[in-house]
GROMACS .gro file of C-alpha atoms in nm:
model
  176
    1MET     CA    1   4.726   7.201  -8.395
    2VAL     CA    2   4.392   7.065  -8.295
    3LYS     CA    3   4.463   6.786  -8.394
    4CYS     CA    4   4.809   6.714  -8.258
    5GLY     CA    5   4.606   6.776  -7.894
    6LYS     CA    6   4.322   6.515  -7.993
    7LEU     CA    7   4.676   6.298  -8.111
    8PHE     CA    8   4.843   6.345  -7.798
    9TYR     CA    9   4.465   6.317  -7.580
   10ILE     CA   10   4.422   5.993  -7.746
   11PHE     CA   11   4.798   5.865  -7.707
   12ALA     CA   12   4.754   5.953  -7.313
   13HIS     CA   13   4.511   5.847  -7.296
   14TYR     CA   14   4.574   5.482  -7.412
   15HIS     CA   15   4.888   5.440  -7.269
   16LYS     CA   16   4.724   5.491  -6.856
   17PHE     CA   17   4.486   5.215  -6.988
   18LYS     CA   18   4.728   5.007  -7.078
   19LEU     CA   19   4.957   5.076  -6.737
   20LEU     CA   20   4.625   5.014  -6.534
   21ASN     CA   21   4.767   4.602  -6.629
   22SER     CA   22   5.034   4.667  -6.372
   23ILE     CA   23   4.928   4.653  -6.097
   24ILE     CA   24   5.117   4.708  -5.797
   25GLY     CA   25   5.149   4.662  -5.394
   26THR     CA   26   5.067   4.370  -5.065
   27TYR     CA   27   4.856   4.577  -4.834
   28GLU     CA   28   4.727   4.414  -4.494
   29CYS     CA   29   4.335   4.439  -4.479
   30LYS     CA   30   4.076   4.301  -4.242
   31VAL     CA   31   3.726   4.222  -4.350
   32ASP     CA   32   3.408   4.296  -4.224
   33ALA     CA   33   3.216   4.008  -4.013
   34LYS     CA   34   2.949   4.043  -4.279
   35GLY     CA   35   3.292   3.929  -4.572
   36ARG     CA   36   3.326   4.247  -4.643
   37LEU     CA   37   3.695   4.411  -4.766
   38LEU     CA   38   3.775   4.780  -4.713
   39LEU     CA   39   4.008   4.800  -5.054
   40PRO     CA   40   4.333   5.041  -4.980
   41ALA     CA   41   4.326   5.359  -5.089
   42PRO     CA   42   4.664   5.290  -5.340
   43LEU     CA   43   4.476   5.009  -5.439
   44LYS     CA   44   4.164   5.195  -5.531
   45LYS     CA   45   4.270   5.487  -5.678
   46GLN     CA   46   4.452   5.172  -5.898
   47LEU     CA   47   4.128   4.997  -6.046
   48ALA     CA   48   3.926   5.311  -6.080
   49GLY     CA   49   3.964   5.248  -6.418
   50SER     CA   50   3.828   4.941  -6.391
   51LEU     CA   51   3.559   5.075  -6.096
   52GLN     CA   52   3.240   5.102  -6.361
   53ASP     CA   53   3.314   4.766  -6.538
   54GLY     CA   54   3.294   4.576  -6.227
   55PHE     CA   55   3.539   4.278  -6.142
   56VAL     CA   56   3.525   3.878  -6.121
   57LEU     CA   57   3.585   3.674  -5.810
   58LYS     CA   58   3.733   3.329  -5.902
   59ARG     CA   59   3.913   3.057  -5.636
   60SER     CA   60   4.351   3.043  -5.768
   61VAL     CA   61   4.489   2.718  -5.934
   62PHE     CA   62   4.827   2.682  -5.818
   63GLN     CA   63   4.658   2.853  -5.440
   64PRO     CA   64   4.474   2.918  -5.168
   65CYS     CA   65   4.329   3.185  -5.198
   66LEU     CA   66   4.118   3.408  -5.440
   67GLU     CA   67   4.211   3.581  -5.767
   68LEU     CA   68   4.000   3.967  -5.778
   69TYR     CA   69   4.029   3.971  -6.174
   70PRO     CA   70   3.917   4.372  -6.402
   71MET     CA   71   3.598   4.319  -6.579
   72SER     CA   72   3.903   4.390  -6.910
   73GLU     CA   73   4.102   4.174  -6.760
   74TRP     CA   74   3.864   3.860  -6.737
   75ASN     CA   75   3.758   3.986  -7.107
   76LEU     CA   76   4.084   3.836  -7.169
   77MET     CA   77   4.066   3.566  -7.035
   78MET     CA   78   3.822   3.444  -7.142
   79GLN     CA   79   3.953   3.530  -7.499
   80LYS     CA   80   4.190   3.264  -7.442
   81ILE     CA   81   4.006   2.981  -7.329
   82ASN     CA   82   3.710   3.048  -7.542
   83LYS     CA   83   3.934   2.930  -7.763
   84LEU     CA   84   3.942   2.580  -7.626
   85ASN     CA   85   3.791   2.282  -7.796
   86ARG     CA   86   3.481   2.141  -7.513
   87PHE     CA   87   3.448   1.775  -7.659
   88VAL     CA   88   3.824   1.738  -7.576
   89LYS     CA   89   3.697   1.648  -7.268
   90LYS     CA   90   4.032   1.749  -7.086
   91ASN     CA   91   3.930   2.091  -7.190
   92ASN     CA   92   3.631   2.018  -7.040
   93ASP     CA   93   3.704   1.948  -6.691
   94PHE     CA   94   3.975   2.210  -6.775
   95ILE     CA   95   3.695   2.460  -6.823
   96ARG     CA   96   3.439   2.340  -6.520
   97ARG     CA   97   3.743   2.386  -6.260
   98PHE     CA   98   3.905   2.692  -6.375
   99SER     CA   99   3.487   2.873  -6.346
  100ALA     CA  100   3.410   2.689  -6.002
  101GLY     CA  101   3.297   2.942  -5.740
  102VAL     CA  102   3.319   3.174  -6.090
  103LYS     CA  103   3.120   3.510  -5.931
  104VAL     CA  104   3.086   3.918  -6.088
  105VAL     CA  105   3.208   4.172  -5.818
  106GLU     CA  106   3.161   4.472  -5.781
  107ILE     CA  107   3.358   4.801  -5.520
  108ASP     CA  108   3.113   4.997  -5.351
  109ASN     CA  109   3.071   5.387  -5.305
  110LEU     CA  110   3.260   5.328  -5.023
  111GLY     CA  111   3.534   5.139  -5.153
  112ARG     CA  112   3.426   4.764  -4.963
  113LEU     CA  113   3.446   4.462  -5.154
  114LEU     CA  114   3.236   4.216  -5.050
  115ILE     CA  115   3.362   3.815  -5.028
  116PRO     CA  116   3.102   3.547  -5.068
  117LYS     CA  117   3.143   3.336  -4.854
  118ASP     CA  118   3.189   2.964  -5.057
  119LEU     CA  119   3.510   3.187  -5.160
  120THR     CA  120   3.619   3.257  -4.803
  121VAL     CA  121   3.578   2.890  -4.692
  122PHE     CA  122   3.784   2.798  -5.014
  123ALA     CA  123   4.058   3.093  -4.936
  124LYS     CA  124   4.036   2.976  -4.558
  125ILE     CA  125   3.978   3.376  -4.523
  126THR     CA  126   3.866   3.459  -4.173
  127LYS     CA  127   3.949   3.855  -4.021
  128ASP     CA  128   4.327   3.935  -4.139
  129ILE     CA  129   4.395   3.893  -4.523
  130VAL     CA  130   4.687   4.033  -4.762
  131VAL     CA  131   4.560   4.190  -5.077
  132ASN     CA  132   4.836   4.172  -5.328
  133SER     CA  133   4.964   4.277  -5.722
  134ALA     CA  134   4.998   3.989  -5.889
  135ILE     CA  135   5.121   4.196  -6.234
  136ASN     CA  136   4.734   4.279  -6.370
  137ILE     CA  137   4.497   4.116  -6.079
  138VAL     CA  138   4.445   4.065  -5.743
  139GLU     CA  139   4.547   3.823  -5.511
  140ILE     CA  140   4.398   3.831  -5.209
  141TRP     CA  141   4.521   3.613  -4.942
  142ASP     CA  142   4.430   3.510  -4.576
  143LYS     CA  143   4.725   3.598  -4.357
  144GLU     CA  144   4.876   3.323  -4.231
  145LEU     CA  145   4.848   3.159  -4.513
  146TYR     CA  146   4.965   3.438  -4.741
  147GLU     CA  147   5.296   3.422  -4.512
  148LYS     CA  148   5.373   3.018  -4.528
  149ALA     CA  149   5.354   3.061  -4.914
  150ILE     CA  150   5.563   3.362  -4.982
  151ASP     CA  151   5.817   3.210  -4.649
  152ASP     CA  152   6.179   3.193  -4.842
  153SER     CA  153   6.270   2.799  -4.642
  154VAL     CA  154   6.018   2.623  -4.866
  155VAL     CA  155   6.102   2.756  -5.173
  156ASP     CA  156   6.451   2.891  -5.288
  157PHE     CA  157   6.370   3.187  -5.430
  158ALA     CA  158   6.677   3.275  -5.608
  159ASP     CA  159   6.680   2.962  -5.758
  160LEU     CA  160   6.344   2.983  -5.872
  161ALA     CA  161   6.418   3.355  -5.952
  162GLU     CA  162   6.679   3.234  -6.190
  163ASP     CA  163   6.498   2.945  -6.354
  164VAL     CA  164   6.213   3.171  -6.438
  165MET     CA  165   6.400   3.478  -6.540
  166GLY     CA  166   6.739   3.312  -6.646
  167ASN     CA  167   6.679   3.309  -7.014
  168VAL     CA  168   6.468   3.666  -7.017
  169ASN     CA  169   6.564   3.906  -7.209
  170ASP     CA  170   6.486   4.280  -7.355
  171ASP     CA  171   6.429   4.165  -7.714
  172ASP     CA  172   6.184   3.916  -7.627
  173ASN     CA  173   6.262   3.645  -7.727
  174GLY     CA  174   6.365   3.433  -7.443
  175ILE     CA  175   6.764   3.349  -7.543
  176SER     CA  176   7.071   3.462  -7.322
   0.00000   0.00000   0.00000
């Protein structure tokens, strides 16, 4: 009976950890004059398992926003990037640009994240921001830029959804 209890604990602990890889929510927040962001309580609760390991904050590749990676997610990304051959110029250029401005950050005891000045400038963050889940990471946006990025008049979301998800099905082979 005790063995079953331990097995259940390991199973539950493993699945709890795995669920942290899916972050949920979009929150409107403010950054103070020092560049500190008070994380919303529901987001802080979702990230609780990652608080002791820290986070990596970086520029987004495609958008004028920041990406907050729990350290476990960052390490998974680095495993992929470390497979690139650094003697291929394109790979080396990509690595340099991808890692530009990367910072290790922590969330303090009050639930605040200090956004470094260079990253604040890159993302044009002033005071009003949006913190948005992006599956396994968190995006940090200037509110006005976020509203422009999700504006349906710029991109037809229905067409985009069909293009991206139209061939995905439940058996993971991508064929409908």
